[in-house]
Short mmCIF file of C-alpha atoms in Angstrom, two decimals:
data_model
loop_
_atom_site.label_atom_id
_atom_site.label_comp_id
_atom_site.label_asym_id
_atom_site.label_seq_id
_atom_site.Cartn_x
_atom_site.Cartn_y
_atom_site.Cartn_z
CA MET K 506 70.40 138.47 83.55
CA ARG K 507 70.40 135.67 81.01
CA SER K 508 74.49 135.05 81.63
CA ILE K 509 74.31 135.61 86.20
CA ALA K 510 72.01 133.11 86.21
CA PRO K 511 74.45 129.82 85.14
CA LEU K 512 77.30 132.16 87.60
CA ALA K 513 74.49 131.43 90.54
CA VAL K 514 74.15 127.97 89.53
CA ALA K 515 77.87 127.27 90.08
CA LEU K 516 78.40 128.30 93.29
CA PRO K 517 77.56 126.89 95.43
CA LEU K 518 79.73 123.26 93.48
CA ALA K 519 82.34 125.80 94.01
CA LEU K 520 82.13 126.91 97.06
CA ALA K 521 81.33 123.03 98.84
CA VAL K 522 85.32 121.54 98.48
CA PRO K 523 85.96 119.28 101.26
CA LEU K 524 88.01 120.99 104.40
CA GLU K 525 91.20 120.00 104.56
CA PRO K 526 91.16 117.31 107.00
CA ARG K 527 92.23 117.78 110.49
CA ASP K 528 94.61 115.96 112.83
CA GLY K 529 92.53 114.40 116.07
CA PRO K 530 93.41 113.64 119.23
CA GLU K 531 92.86 109.34 118.84
CA PHE K 532 94.24 106.67 120.53
CA VAL K 533 96.59 103.68 118.69
CA LEU K 534 96.29 100.49 120.07
CA THR K 535 99.34 99.14 118.93
CA GLY K 536 99.86 95.30 120.42
CA LEU K 537 96.91 93.18 122.12
CA ALA K 538 97.56 89.75 123.88
CA GLY K 539 94.67 87.71 124.53
CA THR K 540 94.35 83.85 126.02
CA PHE K 541 90.94 82.56 125.97
CA PRO K 542 88.45 78.97 127.55
CA TYR K 543 88.69 76.82 124.14
CA PRO K 544 85.84 75.02 125.52
CA TYR K 545 84.73 72.97 122.22
CA PRO K 546 85.28 69.38 122.25
CA PRO K 547 87.41 67.41 123.08
CA TYR K 548 90.24 69.32 122.57
CA GLY K 549 89.04 72.74 124.16
CA ASP K 550 90.84 73.59 127.40
CA TYR K 551 88.57 75.00 129.59
CA SER K 552 90.53 75.81 132.42
CA VAL K 553 92.47 78.90 131.93
CA ASN K 554 93.68 82.00 133.44
CA SER K 555 92.24 84.78 131.22
CA LYS K 556 93.92 86.94 130.04
CA LEU K 557 93.63 90.21 127.78
CA VAL K 558 96.78 93.21 128.20
CA ILE K 559 96.93 95.34 125.00
CA SER K 560 99.40 98.68 124.22
CA VAL K 561 98.53 102.40 123.50
CA THR K 562 99.51 105.36 122.52
CA TYR K 563 97.52 108.06 123.02
CA PRO K 564 98.30 111.58 123.46
CA ASP K 565 99.66 113.59 126.02
CA PRO K 566 97.41 116.26 127.56
CA SER K 567 100.54 118.74 128.45
CA SER K 568 102.36 119.53 124.86
CA THR K 569 100.06 119.72 121.67
CA THR K 570 103.95 119.04 119.32
CA GLY K 571 105.36 116.90 121.46
CA PRO K 572 105.26 112.71 120.81
CA PRO K 573 102.75 110.74 122.60
CA LEU K 574 102.38 108.95 126.00
CA ASN K 575 102.67 104.37 125.93
CA THR K 576 101.35 102.95 128.26
CA THR K 577 100.43 99.16 129.05
CA CYS K 578 96.98 97.65 130.47
CA SER K 579 94.98 94.43 130.86
CA VAL K 580 92.57 92.31 133.16
CA GLY K 581 92.67 89.04 134.04
CA TRP K 582 90.40 86.41 134.98
CA PRO K 583 91.06 83.59 137.11
CA GLU K 584 90.48 79.65 135.80
CA GLY K 585 86.41 78.64 135.74
CA ILE K 586 85.11 82.10 134.93
CA ASP K 587 84.01 83.82 131.79
CA PRO K 588 86.32 85.81 130.50
CA ALA K 589 83.23 88.85 130.24
CA PRO K 590 82.61 92.57 130.46
CA THR K 591 84.50 94.88 132.88
CA GLY K 592 83.88 98.77 134.41
CA TRP K 593 86.54 101.09 133.69
CA THR K 594 89.57 99.73 134.54
CA PRO K 595 92.84 101.84 135.41
CA CYS K 596 96.23 101.17 133.03
CA ALA K 597 99.77 101.09 133.54
CA ALA K 598 99.48 105.09 132.68
CA PRO K 599 97.02 106.02 135.76
CA SER K 600 95.51 108.93 134.42
CA LEU K 601 93.88 106.09 131.16
CA GLU K 602 90.53 103.63 132.23
CA PHE K 603 89.95 101.02 130.14
CA ARG K 604 86.40 98.90 130.02
CA LEU K 605 84.84 96.19 127.83
CA PRO K 606 81.71 97.26 128.79
CA ALA K 607 78.33 94.78 127.90
CA TYR K 608 76.43 96.94 125.02
CA GLY K 609 79.63 95.65 123.12
CA TYR K 610 79.94 91.95 124.45
CA THR K 611 78.99 89.53 122.39
CA SER K 612 81.74 86.34 122.99
CA ASP K 613 86.25 86.69 123.66
CA THR K 614 86.66 88.02 119.83
CA ASN K 615 83.63 90.29 119.02
CA PHE K 616 84.03 92.85 122.14
CA THR K 617 83.93 96.35 122.07
CA LEU K 618 86.75 98.05 123.43
CA GLU K 619 86.90 102.11 125.31
CA LEU K 620 89.74 104.32 126.49
CA TRP K 621 89.68 107.26 128.66
CA GLU K 622 92.46 109.80 129.53
CA THR K 623 91.67 112.37 131.78
CA THR K 624 93.03 115.33 131.01
CA SER K 625 92.07 118.35 133.33
CA SER K 626 91.09 118.46 136.81
CA THR K 627 87.66 118.33 136.39
CA GLY K 628 87.55 114.92 135.53
CA SER K 629 86.61 115.94 131.31
CA GLY K 630 89.01 113.77 129.37
CA LEU K 631 89.22 111.76 125.89
CA PHE K 632 86.95 108.91 124.84
CA GLY K 633 87.22 106.33 121.88
CA SER K 634 85.34 103.39 121.08
CA GLN K 635 86.62 100.64 118.36
CA ILE K 636 84.85 97.24 117.14
CA LEU K 637 87.37 94.58 118.15
CA ARG K 638 86.67 91.18 116.59
CA SER K 639 87.27 87.66 114.99
CA ASN K 640 86.29 86.84 111.31
CA PRO K 641 88.34 85.10 109.27
CA GLY K 642 85.25 84.47 107.09
CA ASN K 643 85.02 88.18 105.83
CA PRO K 644 88.35 89.09 105.50
CA SER K 645 87.05 92.35 103.88
CA ASP K 646 85.09 93.23 107.50
CA PRO K 647 85.52 96.57 108.50
CA TYR K 648 85.73 95.12 112.52
CA GLY K 649 87.81 92.41 111.90
CA TYR K 650 91.35 93.99 113.93
CA LEU K 651 91.49 89.98 115.96
CA PHE K 652 93.26 87.25 115.07
CA CYS K 653 92.14 84.25 117.27
CA ILE K 654 93.96 80.56 117.14
CA GLN K 655 93.93 77.34 118.75
CA LYS K 656 98.07 76.16 119.04
CA GLY K 657 97.40 72.42 119.35
CA LYS K 658 94.48 70.18 121.73
CA PHE K 659 94.58 70.89 124.74
CA ASN K 660 95.78 74.67 124.76
CA PRO K 661 94.01 78.03 125.04
CA LEU K 662 92.93 80.27 122.14
CA THR K 663 95.27 82.84 121.66
CA CYS K 664 93.69 86.44 120.14
CA ASP K 665 96.97 89.60 118.42
CA LEU K 666 95.60 91.93 116.85
CA THR K 667 96.95 91.69 113.03
CA GLY K 668 93.01 89.59 111.63
CA PRO K 669 91.16 88.01 109.35
CA LEU K 670 93.89 84.57 108.60
CA GLY K 671 96.78 86.68 110.24
CA GLN K 672 97.27 90.05 107.52
CA GLY K 673 96.18 92.80 109.44
CA SER K 674 99.22 95.32 110.56
CA GLY K 675 98.66 95.55 114.34
CA ARG K 676 97.07 98.65 114.85
CA VAL K 677 94.34 100.05 115.25
CA THR K 678 93.37 103.89 115.44
CA ILE K 679 90.69 104.63 117.59
CA PRO K 680 89.21 108.52 117.90
CA ALA K 681 89.25 110.59 120.97
CA VAL K 682 86.81 112.72 120.99
CA GLU K 683 87.02 115.42 124.12
CA GLU K 684 84.01 114.82 126.75
CA ALA K 685 83.19 116.92 130.42
CA VAL K 686 83.22 113.43 132.50
CA ILE K 687 83.24 109.84 131.80
CA PRO K 688 80.65 107.56 130.24
CA ALA K 689 79.52 105.92 132.58
#
């Protein structure tokens, strides 16, 4: 009985080996170009046609082994309209949509980006969400994917995906989960 007791204690620890990592569906932001007003005096420019354009790689729902698909998504705000949260907006590829939801939108340089890919005729699909933030004062910010800068007097604020101080990779991987319907 004494020789079995240490084995009984060690057995659960041996079974607690981590599972092998599994590849799941994902969206990959491969590019982002944002142009926003820079309203701060004395050299800011508030009269800007603002826009946000992203490039996305996403799973091909018709193939489990084929290469992913690529598309672009964009949204714009005319001069005099502050950039703000958006509803679901179709991308160039109609099966993919994106939005900047109100609950994750703090500013032009701190927002949540959500992606939705319709994968079936029943309306089910893949959903992914990622916080994107410009935080040059904290290079270790896990969401500090944006690099935003105003280049010279009277120019707009421009942003891309190169992270704090322009040193990042320019790519952001967003895990996707299967959902029955597009989130409201």
